[in-house]
mmCIF file of C-alpha atoms and ligand atoms in Angstrom:
data_model
loop_
_atom_site.group_PDB
_atom_site.id
_atom_site.type_symbol
_atom_site.label_atom_id
_atom_site.label_comp_id
_atom_site.label_asym_id
_atom_site.label_seq_id
_atom_site.Cartn_x
_atom_site.Cartn_y
_atom_site.Cartn_z
ATOM 1 C CA UNK A 1 6.046 -46.431 -11.702
ATOM 2 C CA UNK A 2 6.372 -46.686 -8.020
ATOM 3 C CA UNK A 3 9.163 -44.223 -7.255
ATOM 4 C CA UNK A 4 8.266 -41.275 -5.016
ATOM 5 C CA UNK A 5 7.773 -38.001 -7.008
ATOM 6 C CA UNK A 6 11.073 -36.054 -7.564
ATOM 7 C CA UNK A 7 10.430 -32.377 -7.888
ATOM 8 C CA UNK A 8 12.847 -29.876 -9.382
ATOM 9 C CA UNK A 9 13.427 -28.364 -6.026
ATOM 10 C CA UNK A 10 12.224 -28.784 -2.521
ATOM 11 C CA UNK A 11 12.823 -27.543 1.076
ATOM 12 C CA UNK A 12 14.477 -29.520 3.839
ATOM 13 C CA UNK A 13 12.923 -28.707 7.177
ATOM 14 C CA UNK A 14 14.796 -30.261 10.222
ATOM 15 C CA UNK A 15 13.616 -30.747 13.759
ATOM 16 C CA UNK A 16 15.853 -27.790 14.799
ATOM 17 C CA UNK A 17 13.848 -25.558 12.393
ATOM 18 C CA UNK A 18 10.585 -26.776 13.884
ATOM 19 C CA UNK A 19 11.896 -26.248 17.500
ATOM 20 C CA UNK A 20 12.982 -22.605 16.499
ATOM 21 C CA UNK A 21 9.446 -21.793 15.170
ATOM 22 C CA UNK A 22 7.762 -23.300 18.158
ATOM 23 C CA UNK A 23 9.907 -21.359 20.612
ATOM 24 C CA UNK A 24 8.648 -18.141 18.952
ATOM 25 C CA UNK A 25 5.022 -19.199 19.027
ATOM 26 C CA UNK A 26 5.332 -19.570 22.782
ATOM 27 C CA UNK A 27 7.059 -16.240 23.220
ATOM 28 C CA UNK A 28 5.702 -12.699 23.567
ATOM 29 C CA UNK A 29 6.187 -11.670 20.001
ATOM 30 C CA UNK A 30 4.646 -13.080 16.807
ATOM 31 C CA UNK A 31 5.814 -10.120 14.754
ATOM 32 C CA UNK A 32 8.226 -7.248 15.268
ATOM 33 C CA UNK A 33 10.070 -9.049 17.926
ATOM 34 C CA UNK A 34 13.804 -10.021 18.425
ATOM 35 C CA UNK A 35 13.979 -12.628 15.774
ATOM 36 C CA UNK A 36 13.850 -10.112 12.957
ATOM 37 C CA UNK A 37 17.024 -8.332 14.087
ATOM 38 C CA UNK A 38 18.769 -11.611 14.824
ATOM 39 C CA UNK A 39 17.950 -12.869 11.201
ATOM 40 C CA UNK A 40 19.050 -9.689 9.618
ATOM 41 C CA UNK A 41 22.378 -9.682 11.469
ATOM 42 C CA UNK A 42 23.107 -13.307 10.679
ATOM 43 C CA UNK A 43 22.065 -12.861 6.981
ATOM 44 C CA UNK A 44 24.262 -9.704 6.600
ATOM 45 C CA UNK A 45 27.199 -11.692 8.031
ATOM 46 C CA UNK A 46 26.546 -14.564 5.617
ATOM 47 C CA UNK A 47 26.652 -12.391 2.503
ATOM 48 C CA UNK A 48 29.212 -9.934 3.968
ATOM 49 C CA UNK A 49 27.082 -6.869 3.590
ATOM 50 C CA UNK A 50 26.814 -4.007 6.094
ATOM 51 C CA UNK A 51 23.068 -3.990 6.327
ATOM 52 C CA UNK A 52 20.145 -6.341 5.870
ATOM 53 C CA UNK A 53 16.348 -5.559 5.892
ATOM 54 C CA UNK A 54 13.937 -8.533 6.309
ATOM 55 C CA UNK A 55 10.690 -8.124 4.441
ATOM 56 C CA UNK A 56 7.605 -10.217 3.618
ATOM 57 C CA UNK A 57 8.820 -11.853 0.369
ATOM 58 C CA UNK A 58 11.265 -11.383 -2.538
ATOM 59 C CA UNK A 59 8.721 -9.425 -4.544
ATOM 60 C CA UNK A 60 8.230 -6.964 -1.773
ATOM 61 C CA UNK A 61 11.986 -6.653 -1.415
ATOM 62 C CA UNK A 62 12.161 -5.701 -5.109
ATOM 63 C CA UNK A 63 9.250 -3.225 -4.774
ATOM 64 C CA UNK A 64 10.786 -1.438 -1.780
ATOM 65 C CA UNK A 65 14.107 -1.241 -3.661
ATOM 66 C CA UNK A 66 12.535 0.619 -6.635
ATOM 67 C CA UNK A 67 10.655 2.974 -4.300
ATOM 68 C CA UNK A 68 13.775 3.658 -2.197
ATOM 69 C CA UNK A 69 15.757 4.508 -5.296
ATOM 70 C CA UNK A 70 13.045 6.800 -6.486
ATOM 71 C CA UNK A 71 12.001 5.227 -9.692
ATOM 72 C CA UNK A 72 9.378 7.402 -11.381
ATOM 73 C CA UNK A 73 7.111 7.435 -14.518
ATOM 74 C CA UNK A 74 9.403 7.949 -17.473
ATOM 75 C CA UNK A 75 12.398 6.181 -15.979
ATOM 76 C CA UNK A 76 13.684 3.171 -17.690
ATOM 77 C CA UNK A 77 15.237 0.165 -16.073
ATOM 78 C CA UNK A 78 16.987 -2.659 -17.755
ATOM 79 C CA UNK A 79 16.647 -6.271 -16.780
ATOM 80 C CA UNK A 80 16.774 -9.775 -18.208
ATOM 81 C CA UNK A 81 13.859 -11.653 -19.852
ATOM 82 C CA UNK A 82 15.003 -15.005 -18.311
ATOM 83 C CA UNK A 83 13.936 -14.429 -14.768
ATOM 84 C CA UNK A 84 10.845 -14.635 -12.667
ATOM 85 C CA UNK A 85 8.359 -11.795 -13.595
ATOM 86 C CA UNK A 86 8.870 -9.985 -10.290
ATOM 87 C CA UNK A 87 12.332 -8.909 -11.398
ATOM 88 C CA UNK A 88 10.597 -6.583 -14.025
ATOM 89 C CA UNK A 89 7.292 -5.980 -12.287
ATOM 90 C CA UNK A 90 8.937 -3.999 -9.426
ATOM 91 C CA UNK A 91 9.811 -1.267 -12.013
ATOM 92 C CA UNK A 92 6.174 -1.092 -13.043
ATOM 93 C CA UNK A 93 4.961 -0.854 -9.464
ATOM 94 C CA UNK A 94 6.887 2.384 -9.204
ATOM 95 C CA UNK A 95 5.641 3.587 -12.664
ATOM 96 C CA UNK A 96 8.900 3.072 -14.578
ATOM 97 C CA UNK A 97 9.352 1.331 -17.939
ATOM 98 C CA UNK A 98 11.232 -1.961 -18.386
ATOM 99 C CA UNK A 99 13.686 -2.654 -21.227
ATOM 100 C CA UNK A 100 14.668 -6.232 -21.498
ATOM 101 C CA UNK A 101 18.229 -6.931 -22.688
ATOM 102 C CA UNK A 102 19.046 -10.204 -24.293
ATOM 103 C CA UNK A 103 21.148 -12.885 -22.503
ATOM 104 C CA UNK A 104 24.602 -14.324 -22.989
ATOM 105 C CA UNK A 105 23.926 -17.893 -24.565
ATOM 106 C CA UNK A 106 26.849 -19.345 -22.406
ATOM 107 C CA UNK A 107 26.145 -17.970 -18.940
ATOM 108 C CA UNK A 108 22.281 -17.320 -19.355
ATOM 109 C CA UNK A 109 22.890 -13.984 -17.665
ATOM 110 C CA UNK A 110 22.313 -10.398 -18.900
ATOM 111 C CA UNK A 111 24.624 -9.736 -21.876
ATOM 112 C CA UNK A 112 26.529 -6.559 -21.013
ATOM 113 C CA UNK A 113 27.064 -5.648 -24.645
ATOM 114 C CA UNK A 114 23.408 -5.685 -25.172
ATOM 115 C CA UNK A 115 22.880 -3.446 -22.030
ATOM 116 C CA UNK A 116 25.348 -1.037 -23.549
ATOM 117 C CA UNK A 117 23.609 -0.973 -26.879
ATOM 118 C CA UNK A 118 20.439 0.081 -25.054
ATOM 119 C CA UNK A 119 22.308 2.779 -22.963
ATOM 120 C CA UNK A 120 23.599 4.316 -26.202
ATOM 121 C CA UNK A 121 20.103 4.670 -27.600
ATOM 122 C CA UNK A 122 17.951 5.482 -24.520
ATOM 123 C CA UNK A 123 18.502 8.599 -22.555
ATOM 124 C CA UNK A 124 16.333 7.876 -19.448
ATOM 125 C CA UNK A 125 17.894 4.592 -18.197
ATOM 126 C CA UNK A 126 18.126 4.940 -14.394
ATOM 127 C CA UNK A 127 19.218 1.451 -13.336
ATOM 128 C CA UNK A 128 19.729 -2.202 -13.991
ATOM 129 C CA UNK A 129 18.330 -5.276 -12.319
ATOM 130 C CA UNK A 130 20.649 -8.091 -13.125
ATOM 131 C CA UNK A 131 19.660 -11.580 -11.930
ATOM 132 C CA UNK A 132 22.065 -14.223 -10.606
ATOM 133 C CA UNK A 133 20.016 -16.778 -12.661
ATOM 134 C CA UNK A 134 20.091 -20.340 -11.644
ATOM 135 C CA UNK A 135 22.595 -19.339 -8.935
ATOM 136 C CA UNK A 136 25.332 -18.054 -11.181
ATOM 137 C CA UNK A 137 26.714 -14.802 -9.977
ATOM 138 C CA UNK A 138 26.644 -11.827 -12.418
ATOM 139 C CA UNK A 139 30.025 -10.087 -12.939
ATOM 140 C CA UNK A 140 28.939 -6.974 -11.055
ATOM 141 C CA UNK A 141 32.367 -5.487 -11.280
ATOM 142 C CA UNK A 142 32.009 -5.117 -15.002
ATOM 143 C CA UNK A 143 28.321 -3.997 -14.696
ATOM 144 C CA UNK A 144 29.354 -1.424 -12.155
ATOM 145 C CA UNK A 145 31.824 0.200 -14.550
ATOM 146 C CA UNK A 146 29.031 0.527 -17.118
ATOM 147 C CA UNK A 147 26.546 1.844 -14.428
ATOM 148 C CA UNK A 148 29.003 4.503 -13.347
ATOM 149 C CA UNK A 149 29.522 5.625 -16.911
ATOM 150 C CA UNK A 150 25.844 6.216 -17.335
ATOM 151 C CA UNK A 151 25.006 7.166 -13.820
ATOM 152 C CA UNK A 152 22.858 4.195 -13.165
ATOM 153 C CA UNK A 153 22.059 2.212 -9.958
ATOM 154 C CA UNK A 154 22.130 -1.583 -9.678
ATOM 155 C CA UNK A 155 19.621 -3.862 -7.802
ATOM 156 C CA UNK A 156 21.100 -7.413 -7.835
ATOM 157 C CA UNK A 157 18.317 -9.927 -7.889
ATOM 158 C CA UNK A 158 20.049 -12.689 -5.935
ATOM 159 C CA UNK A 159 17.000 -14.881 -5.209
ATOM 160 C CA UNK A 160 18.846 -17.852 -6.764
ATOM 161 C CA UNK A 161 22.206 -17.218 -5.319
ATOM 162 C CA UNK A 162 22.739 -16.905 -1.483
ATOM 163 C CA UNK A 163 26.314 -18.049 -0.911
ATOM 164 C CA UNK A 164 27.172 -17.639 -4.552
ATOM 165 C CA UNK A 165 30.097 -15.426 -5.688
ATOM 166 C CA UNK A 166 32.271 -14.444 -8.597
ATOM 167 C CA UNK A 167 35.993 -13.677 -8.705
ATOM 168 C CA UNK A 168 36.822 -10.064 -9.380
ATOM 169 C CA UNK A 169 39.710 -8.739 -11.478
ATOM 170 C CA UNK A 170 41.996 -9.008 -8.379
ATOM 171 C CA UNK A 171 41.034 -12.608 -7.703
ATOM 172 C CA UNK A 172 38.914 -11.693 -4.776
ATOM 173 C CA UNK A 173 35.603 -13.576 -4.116
ATOM 174 C CA UNK A 174 32.713 -11.256 -4.287
ATOM 175 C CA UNK A 175 29.676 -12.767 -2.587
ATOM 176 C CA UNK A 176 26.236 -12.188 -4.119
ATOM 177 C CA UNK A 177 24.498 -9.486 -2.102
ATOM 178 C CA UNK A 178 27.711 -8.211 -0.433
ATOM 179 C CA UNK A 179 26.926 -4.638 -1.577
ATOM 180 C CA UNK A 180 30.408 -3.959 -3.069
ATOM 181 C CA UNK A 181 29.191 -3.222 -6.564
ATOM 182 C CA UNK A 182 25.431 -3.219 -6.402
ATOM 183 C CA UNK A 183 23.465 -0.574 -4.585
ATOM 184 C CA UNK A 184 21.043 -3.052 -3.289
ATOM 185 C CA UNK A 185 20.528 -6.832 -3.454
ATOM 186 C CA UNK A 186 17.491 -8.929 -2.773
ATOM 187 C CA UNK A 187 16.800 -12.561 -1.766
ATOM 188 C CA UNK A 188 13.699 -14.766 -1.363
ATOM 189 C CA UNK A 189 12.843 -17.364 1.193
ATOM 190 C CA UNK A 190 10.207 -19.146 -0.795
ATOM 191 C CA UNK A 191 10.448 -22.887 -0.172
ATOM 192 C CA UNK A 192 11.980 -23.702 -3.538
ATOM 193 C CA UNK A 193 14.914 -21.217 -2.729
ATOM 194 C CA UNK A 194 17.988 -22.198 -0.806
ATOM 195 C CA UNK A 195 16.681 -20.896 2.574
ATOM 196 C CA UNK A 196 12.954 -21.534 3.227
ATOM 197 C CA UNK A 197 10.790 -19.382 5.565
ATOM 198 C CA UNK A 198 7.458 -20.168 3.968
ATOM 199 C CA UNK A 199 7.485 -16.694 2.554
ATOM 200 C CA UNK A 200 10.142 -14.119 3.165
ATOM 201 C CA UNK A 201 12.728 -11.833 1.643
ATOM 202 C CA UNK A 202 15.785 -9.790 2.432
ATOM 203 C CA UNK A 203 17.358 -6.631 1.118
ATOM 204 C CA UNK A 204 21.182 -6.218 1.654
ATOM 205 C CA UNK A 205 23.087 -2.926 1.127
ATOM 206 C CA UNK A 206 26.275 -1.101 2.235
ATOM 207 C CA UNK A 207 24.513 2.221 1.772
ATOM 208 C CA UNK A 208 23.361 3.659 5.135
ATOM 209 C CA UNK A 209 20.927 6.015 3.709
ATOM 210 C CA UNK A 210 19.151 3.524 1.567
ATOM 211 C CA UNK A 211 19.121 1.194 4.593
ATOM 212 C CA UNK A 212 17.344 3.682 6.735
ATOM 213 C CA UNK A 213 14.845 4.536 4.027
ATOM 214 C CA UNK A 214 14.029 0.798 3.536
ATOM 215 C CA UNK A 215 13.452 0.319 7.293
ATOM 216 C CA UNK A 216 10.782 3.087 7.211
ATOM 217 C CA UNK A 217 9.279 2.003 3.890
ATOM 218 C CA UNK A 218 8.847 -1.497 5.273
ATOM 219 C CA UNK A 219 6.438 -0.101 7.837
ATOM 220 C CA UNK A 220 4.282 2.522 6.300
ATOM 221 C CA UNK A 221 6.971 5.127 6.013
ATOM 222 C CA UNK A 222 6.630 5.726 9.808
ATOM 223 C CA UNK A 223 9.447 7.204 11.868
ATOM 224 C CA UNK A 224 9.818 6.999 15.682
ATOM 225 C CA UNK A 225 13.186 8.641 16.143
ATOM 226 C CA UNK A 226 12.900 12.048 17.862
ATOM 227 C CA UNK A 227 15.860 13.471 16.080
ATOM 228 C CA UNK A 228 14.267 12.845 12.612
ATOM 229 C CA UNK A 229 10.738 14.349 13.380
ATOM 230 C CA UNK A 230 9.668 17.114 10.979
ATOM 231 C CA UNK A 231 6.722 18.465 12.921
ATOM 232 C CA UNK A 232 7.249 20.763 15.813
ATOM 233 C CA UNK A 233 6.823 19.679 19.534
ATOM 234 C CA UNK A 234 3.407 21.534 19.858
ATOM 235 C CA UNK A 235 1.787 19.437 17.157
ATOM 236 C CA UNK A 236 3.049 16.317 18.953
ATOM 237 C CA UNK A 237 1.030 17.323 22.019
ATOM 238 C CA UNK A 238 -2.107 18.030 20.061
ATOM 239 C CA UNK A 239 -2.374 21.648 21.158
ATOM 240 C CA UNK A 240 -1.094 25.100 20.272
ATOM 241 C CA UNK A 241 1.926 25.869 22.456
ATOM 242 C CA UNK A 242 0.372 28.905 24.108
ATOM 243 C CA UNK A 243 -2.543 26.810 25.367
ATOM 244 C CA UNK A 244 -0.288 24.177 27.052
ATOM 245 C CA UNK A 245 0.216 24.780 30.692
ATOM 246 C CA UNK A 246 3.873 23.666 30.407
ATOM 247 C CA UNK A 247 6.631 24.258 27.892
ATOM 248 C CA UNK A 248 7.481 20.927 26.145
ATOM 249 C CA UNK A 249 11.025 20.441 25.184
ATOM 250 C CA UNK A 250 10.864 16.804 24.140
ATOM 251 C CA UNK A 251 8.346 14.821 22.076
ATOM 252 C CA UNK A 252 5.909 12.683 24.016
ATOM 253 C CA UNK A 253 6.580 8.870 24.106
ATOM 254 C CA UNK A 254 3.577 7.961 21.983
ATOM 255 C CA UNK A 255 4.436 10.240 19.114
ATOM 256 C CA UNK A 256 5.369 9.007 15.562
ATOM 257 C CA UNK A 257 5.395 10.463 12.139
ATOM 258 C CA UNK A 258 4.588 9.098 8.643
ATOM 259 C CA UNK A 259 7.001 10.833 6.381
ATOM 260 C CA UNK A 260 6.898 8.687 3.231
ATOM 261 C CA UNK A 261 4.220 6.584 1.584
ATOM 262 C CA UNK A 262 5.369 3.260 2.861
ATOM 263 C CA UNK A 263 3.832 -0.255 2.995
ATOM 264 C CA UNK A 264 3.377 -3.192 5.322
ATOM 265 C CA UNK A 265 6.171 -5.543 4.128
ATOM 266 C CA UNK A 266 7.076 -6.963 7.472
ATOM 267 C CA UNK A 267 8.222 -10.514 8.018
ATOM 268 C CA UNK A 268 6.775 -12.378 11.158
ATOM 269 C CA UNK A 269 9.098 -13.386 13.940
ATOM 270 C CA UNK A 270 8.296 -17.128 13.453
ATOM 271 C CA UNK A 271 9.319 -16.818 9.762
ATOM 272 C CA UNK A 272 12.481 -15.074 10.773
ATOM 273 C CA UNK A 273 13.235 -17.766 13.300
ATOM 274 C CA UNK A 274 12.725 -20.424 10.508
ATOM 275 C CA UNK A 275 14.851 -18.411 8.134
ATOM 276 C CA UNK A 276 17.620 -18.002 10.673
ATOM 277 C CA UNK A 277 17.619 -21.724 11.513
ATOM 278 C CA UNK A 278 17.728 -22.626 7.878
ATOM 279 C CA UNK A 279 20.607 -20.271 7.300
ATOM 280 C CA UNK A 280 22.686 -22.361 9.629
ATOM 281 C CA UNK A 281 22.498 -25.311 7.104
ATOM 282 C CA UNK A 282 22.893 -23.204 4.019
ATOM 283 C CA UNK A 283 26.635 -23.970 3.466
ATOM 284 C CA UNK A 284 26.046 -27.688 3.745
ATOM 285 C CA UNK A 285 23.174 -27.336 1.202
ATOM 286 C CA UNK A 286 25.434 -25.544 -1.140
ATOM 287 C CA UNK A 287 27.985 -28.147 -0.938
ATOM 288 C CA UNK A 288 25.543 -30.889 -1.870
ATOM 289 C CA UNK A 289 24.177 -28.780 -4.692
ATOM 290 C CA UNK A 290 27.675 -28.468 -6.070
ATOM 291 C CA UNK A 291 28.156 -32.308 -5.931
ATOM 292 C CA UNK A 292 24.876 -32.806 -7.795
ATOM 293 C CA UNK A 293 25.913 -30.308 -10.394
ATOM 294 C CA UNK A 294 29.239 -31.975 -10.853
ATOM 295 C CA UNK A 295 27.542 -35.306 -11.484
ATOM 296 C CA UNK A 296 25.098 -33.922 -14.022
ATOM 297 C CA UNK A 297 27.997 -32.084 -15.772
ATOM 298 C CA UNK A 298 30.219 -35.207 -15.938
ATOM 299 C CA UNK A 299 27.402 -37.332 -17.171
ATOM 300 C CA UNK A 300 26.114 -34.920 -19.945
ATOM 301 C CA UNK A 301 29.340 -33.159 -21.083
ATOM 302 C CA UNK A 302 29.880 -35.482 -24.088
ATOM 303 C CA UNK A 303 26.315 -36.215 -24.916
ATOM 304 C CA UNK A 304 25.162 -35.118 -28.402
ATOM 305 C CA UNK A 305 21.624 -34.434 -27.176
ATOM 306 C CA UNK A 306 22.868 -31.750 -24.735
ATOM 307 C CA UNK A 307 22.993 -28.350 -26.506
ATOM 308 C CA UNK A 308 24.150 -26.442 -23.461
ATOM 309 C CA UNK A 309 24.057 -26.848 -19.588
ATOM 310 C CA UNK A 310 24.705 -24.896 -16.408
ATOM 311 C CA UNK A 311 28.167 -26.553 -16.156
ATOM 312 C CA UNK A 312 30.610 -26.510 -13.305
ATOM 313 C CA UNK A 313 31.415 -22.873 -12.508
ATOM 314 C CA UNK A 314 33.259 -21.577 -9.507
ATOM 315 C CA UNK A 315 31.019 -19.760 -7.061
ATOM 316 C CA UNK A 316 27.660 -21.160 -8.708
ATOM 317 C CA UNK A 317 25.006 -21.543 -6.018
ATOM 318 C CA UNK A 318 22.968 -24.063 -8.142
ATOM 319 C CA UNK A 319 19.436 -23.063 -7.351
ATOM 320 C CA UNK A 320 18.774 -24.710 -10.745
ATOM 321 C CA UNK A 321 20.621 -27.135 -12.945
ATOM 322 C CA UNK A 322 19.615 -26.290 -16.551
ATOM 323 C CA UNK A 323 20.277 -28.321 -19.563
ATOM 324 C CA UNK A 324 19.361 -27.340 -23.179
ATOM 325 C CA UNK A 325 18.167 -30.248 -25.140
ATOM 326 C CA UNK A 326 16.517 -31.428 -28.345
ATOM 327 C CA UNK A 327 12.987 -32.660 -28.097
ATOM 328 C CA UNK A 328 12.439 -30.860 -24.911
ATOM 329 C CA UNK A 329 8.594 -31.204 -24.787
ATOM 330 C CA UNK A 330 8.953 -35.032 -25.198
ATOM 331 C CA UNK A 331 11.666 -35.242 -22.658
ATOM 332 C CA UNK A 332 9.613 -33.174 -20.205
ATOM 333 C CA UNK A 333 6.610 -35.542 -20.580
ATOM 334 C CA UNK A 334 8.798 -38.675 -20.505
ATOM 335 C CA UNK A 335 10.185 -37.515 -17.093
ATOM 336 C CA UNK A 336 6.777 -36.705 -15.826
ATOM 337 C CA UNK A 337 5.604 -40.140 -16.838
ATOM 338 C CA UNK A 338 8.451 -41.392 -14.633
ATOM 339 C CA UNK A 339 7.380 -39.146 -11.619
ATOM 340 C CA UNK A 340 10.186 -36.735 -12.244
ATOM 341 C CA UNK A 341 8.890 -33.128 -12.201
ATOM 342 C CA UNK A 342 11.531 -31.151 -14.089
ATOM 343 C CA UNK A 343 10.547 -27.481 -14.808
ATOM 344 C CA UNK A 344 11.169 -24.765 -17.336
ATOM 345 C CA UNK A 345 12.758 -21.651 -16.234
ATOM 346 C CA UNK A 346 11.546 -19.279 -17.468
ATOM 347 C CA UNK A 347 8.875 -18.315 -19.995
ATOM 348 C CA UNK A 348 10.598 -15.114 -21.224
ATOM 349 C CA UNK A 349 9.103 -12.232 -19.405
ATOM 350 C CA UNK A 350 9.007 -10.003 -22.438
ATOM 351 C CA UNK A 351 6.496 -12.424 -24.088
ATOM 352 C CA UNK A 352 4.074 -12.277 -21.138
ATOM 353 C CA UNK A 353 0.875 -10.708 -22.483
ATOM 354 C CA UNK A 354 1.222 -7.914 -19.870
ATOM 355 C CA UNK A 355 4.546 -6.801 -21.410
ATOM 356 C CA UNK A 356 3.539 -7.440 -24.977
ATOM 357 C CA UNK A 357 1.035 -4.518 -24.580
ATOM 358 C CA UNK A 358 4.079 -2.344 -24.494
ATOM 359 C CA UNK A 359 5.277 -3.527 -27.861
ATOM 360 C CA UNK A 360 7.396 -6.509 -26.973
ATOM 361 C CA UNK A 361 7.150 -9.477 -29.325
ATOM 362 C CA UNK A 362 8.470 -12.786 -30.326
ATOM 363 C CA UNK A 363 11.692 -12.273 -32.291
ATOM 364 C CA UNK A 364 12.847 -9.289 -30.126
ATOM 365 C CA UNK A 365 15.358 -11.174 -28.001
ATOM 366 C CA UNK A 366 16.620 -14.198 -30.088
ATOM 367 C CA UNK A 367 19.139 -15.597 -27.660
ATOM 368 C CA UNK A 368 16.628 -15.738 -24.838
ATOM 369 C CA UNK A 369 13.949 -17.174 -27.078
ATOM 370 C CA UNK A 370 16.177 -19.926 -28.438
ATOM 371 C CA UNK A 371 17.260 -20.728 -24.896
ATOM 372 C CA UNK A 372 13.626 -20.970 -23.821
ATOM 373 C CA UNK A 373 12.766 -23.336 -26.626
ATOM 374 C CA UNK A 374 15.192 -26.072 -25.348
ATOM 375 C CA UNK A 375 15.880 -25.432 -21.623
ATOM 376 C CA UNK A 376 14.825 -27.722 -18.876
ATOM 377 C CA UNK A 377 15.634 -27.554 -15.072
ATOM 378 C CA UNK A 378 16.571 -30.937 -13.654
ATOM 379 C CA UNK A 379 15.976 -31.892 -9.982
ATOM 380 C CA UNK A 380 18.321 -29.970 -7.800
ATOM 381 C CA UNK A 381 18.001 -29.772 -4.066
ATOM 382 C CA UNK A 382 20.264 -30.923 -1.154
ATOM 383 C CA UNK A 383 18.159 -33.947 -0.076
ATOM 384 C CA UNK A 384 18.131 -35.372 -3.611
ATOM 385 C CA UNK A 385 19.772 -38.745 -3.170
ATOM 386 C CA UNK A 386 22.484 -40.242 -5.367
ATOM 387 C CA UNK A 387 20.076 -43.017 -6.254
ATOM 388 C CA UNK A 388 17.353 -40.438 -7.215
ATOM 389 C CA UNK A 389 19.852 -38.560 -9.301
ATOM 390 C CA UNK A 390 20.966 -41.766 -10.971
ATOM 391 C CA UNK A 391 17.357 -42.596 -11.750
ATOM 392 C CA UNK A 392 16.871 -39.132 -13.347
ATOM 393 C CA UNK A 393 20.016 -39.492 -15.424
ATOM 394 C CA UNK A 394 19.059 -43.032 -16.527
ATOM 395 C CA UNK A 395 15.610 -41.823 -17.598
ATOM 396 C CA UNK A 396 17.195 -39.047 -19.773
ATOM 397 C CA UNK A 397 19.801 -41.268 -21.333
ATOM 398 C CA UNK A 398 17.114 -43.992 -22.093
ATOM 399 C CA UNK A 399 14.824 -41.442 -23.633
ATOM 400 C CA UNK A 400 17.479 -40.297 -26.134
ATOM 401 C CA UNK A 401 18.965 -43.831 -26.730
ATOM 402 C CA UNK A 402 15.559 -45.107 -27.666
ATOM 403 C CA UNK A 403 14.768 -42.340 -30.129
HETATM 404 C C1 PLP B 501 11.494 -16.264 -6.394
HETATM 405 C C2 PLP B 501 12.085 -15.069 -7.082
HETATM 406 C C3 PLP B 501 11.516 -13.797 -6.904
HETATM 407 C C4 PLP B 501 10.383 -13.486 -5.980
HETATM 408 O O1 PLP B 501 10.456 -13.974 -4.752
HETATM 409 P P1 PLP B 501 9.157 -14.198 -3.880
HETATM 410 O O2 PLP B 501 9.642 -14.459 -2.560
HETATM 411 O O3 PLP B 501 8.477 -15.420 -4.459
HETATM 412 O O4 PLP B 501 8.171 -13.048 -3.906
HETATM 413 C C5 PLP B 501 12.113 -12.794 -7.645
HETATM 414 N N1 PLP B 501 13.137 -12.987 -8.434
HETATM 415 C C6 PLP B 501 13.628 -14.188 -8.618
HETATM 416 C C7 PLP B 501 14.650 -14.394 -9.684
HETATM 417 C C8 PLP B 501 13.034 -15.367 -8.072
HETATM 418 O O5 PLP B 501 13.500 -16.478 -8.279
#
């Protein structure tokens, strides 16, 4: 085989992206400069949320969200097993317990009926972390109704779905991360995701209180705003008031307070510049992803070896194009032999040895486990050429025709 390797996903870095990064490297700020605020503003506009907080990566975004929402030991949070482990791990970071609810076999997303079954049995459920898996938007309107009935919050894990949306009951487009139904939403800028910054993440919300809390949690829980200080002015000067030879009324310029146990989850300015530059081509990428999906769908819709597929769905952001097939292992190896690096998303999180120690086992979530036994993610990225996609399709067809 002489064709160039075809991965399941890859970034597309343009000269404009490179120029944007170089400009920051020549500027006064490598971190905590003007690029962060510019990226946050542009990203909030892109997903139609009020606020956005840039952080070091998607996992840090999830972590700060569970801390900001006050997850504690004894709290239960529901998520899907068909996701990257970080969607569940963030609950453990805060000391909470994870319950995995099974997925819907058609959408591959959290099955709301299964979520409700858990809510009826468990008293301590505090929130849900739905995942817009593969780029398909969760129906957050329906999930919000459930959340309100049980007094739960929602963190939307939108790592796969910037630009994705669902239509609500009034026919309105609801963009992933727009904060209409979820309390918080998170995104990742890892190179396999839509917008690449090397590493990077974003939290979006419409809740001002959570927004302000997240800003401080991002930098050690430190506050620099005079009006919010808790200590009195004398402590800020380092002396007892009676020993000062003047009567201070305002805090000195250097003073700051650490009010919460925060972290260093900052993004650098050059990453923010790259992310912001990438964001400008996000819509174009989304359009191309939709074309690729349409071609896969049309090709595979009547094939007997296809047991299920991502399909053509309005508002799908197609981070992945998943097909469910017979003889998955052999197909995976056949594709590899042809330099096509399809991937499996995901090994169900409840079957990870770490989660098995809490009692999770094979057979607990039958829909997710069956999906896992036959899923494979085909190459899906904006720079995939028609010829390359044709090659992938021919390889798959040949594999099954020759069986
Ligand atoms: C990539 C991803 C994450 C984690 O993002 P990082 O930036 O890699 O930390 C979390 N959830 C999902 C669904 C992801 O795909």
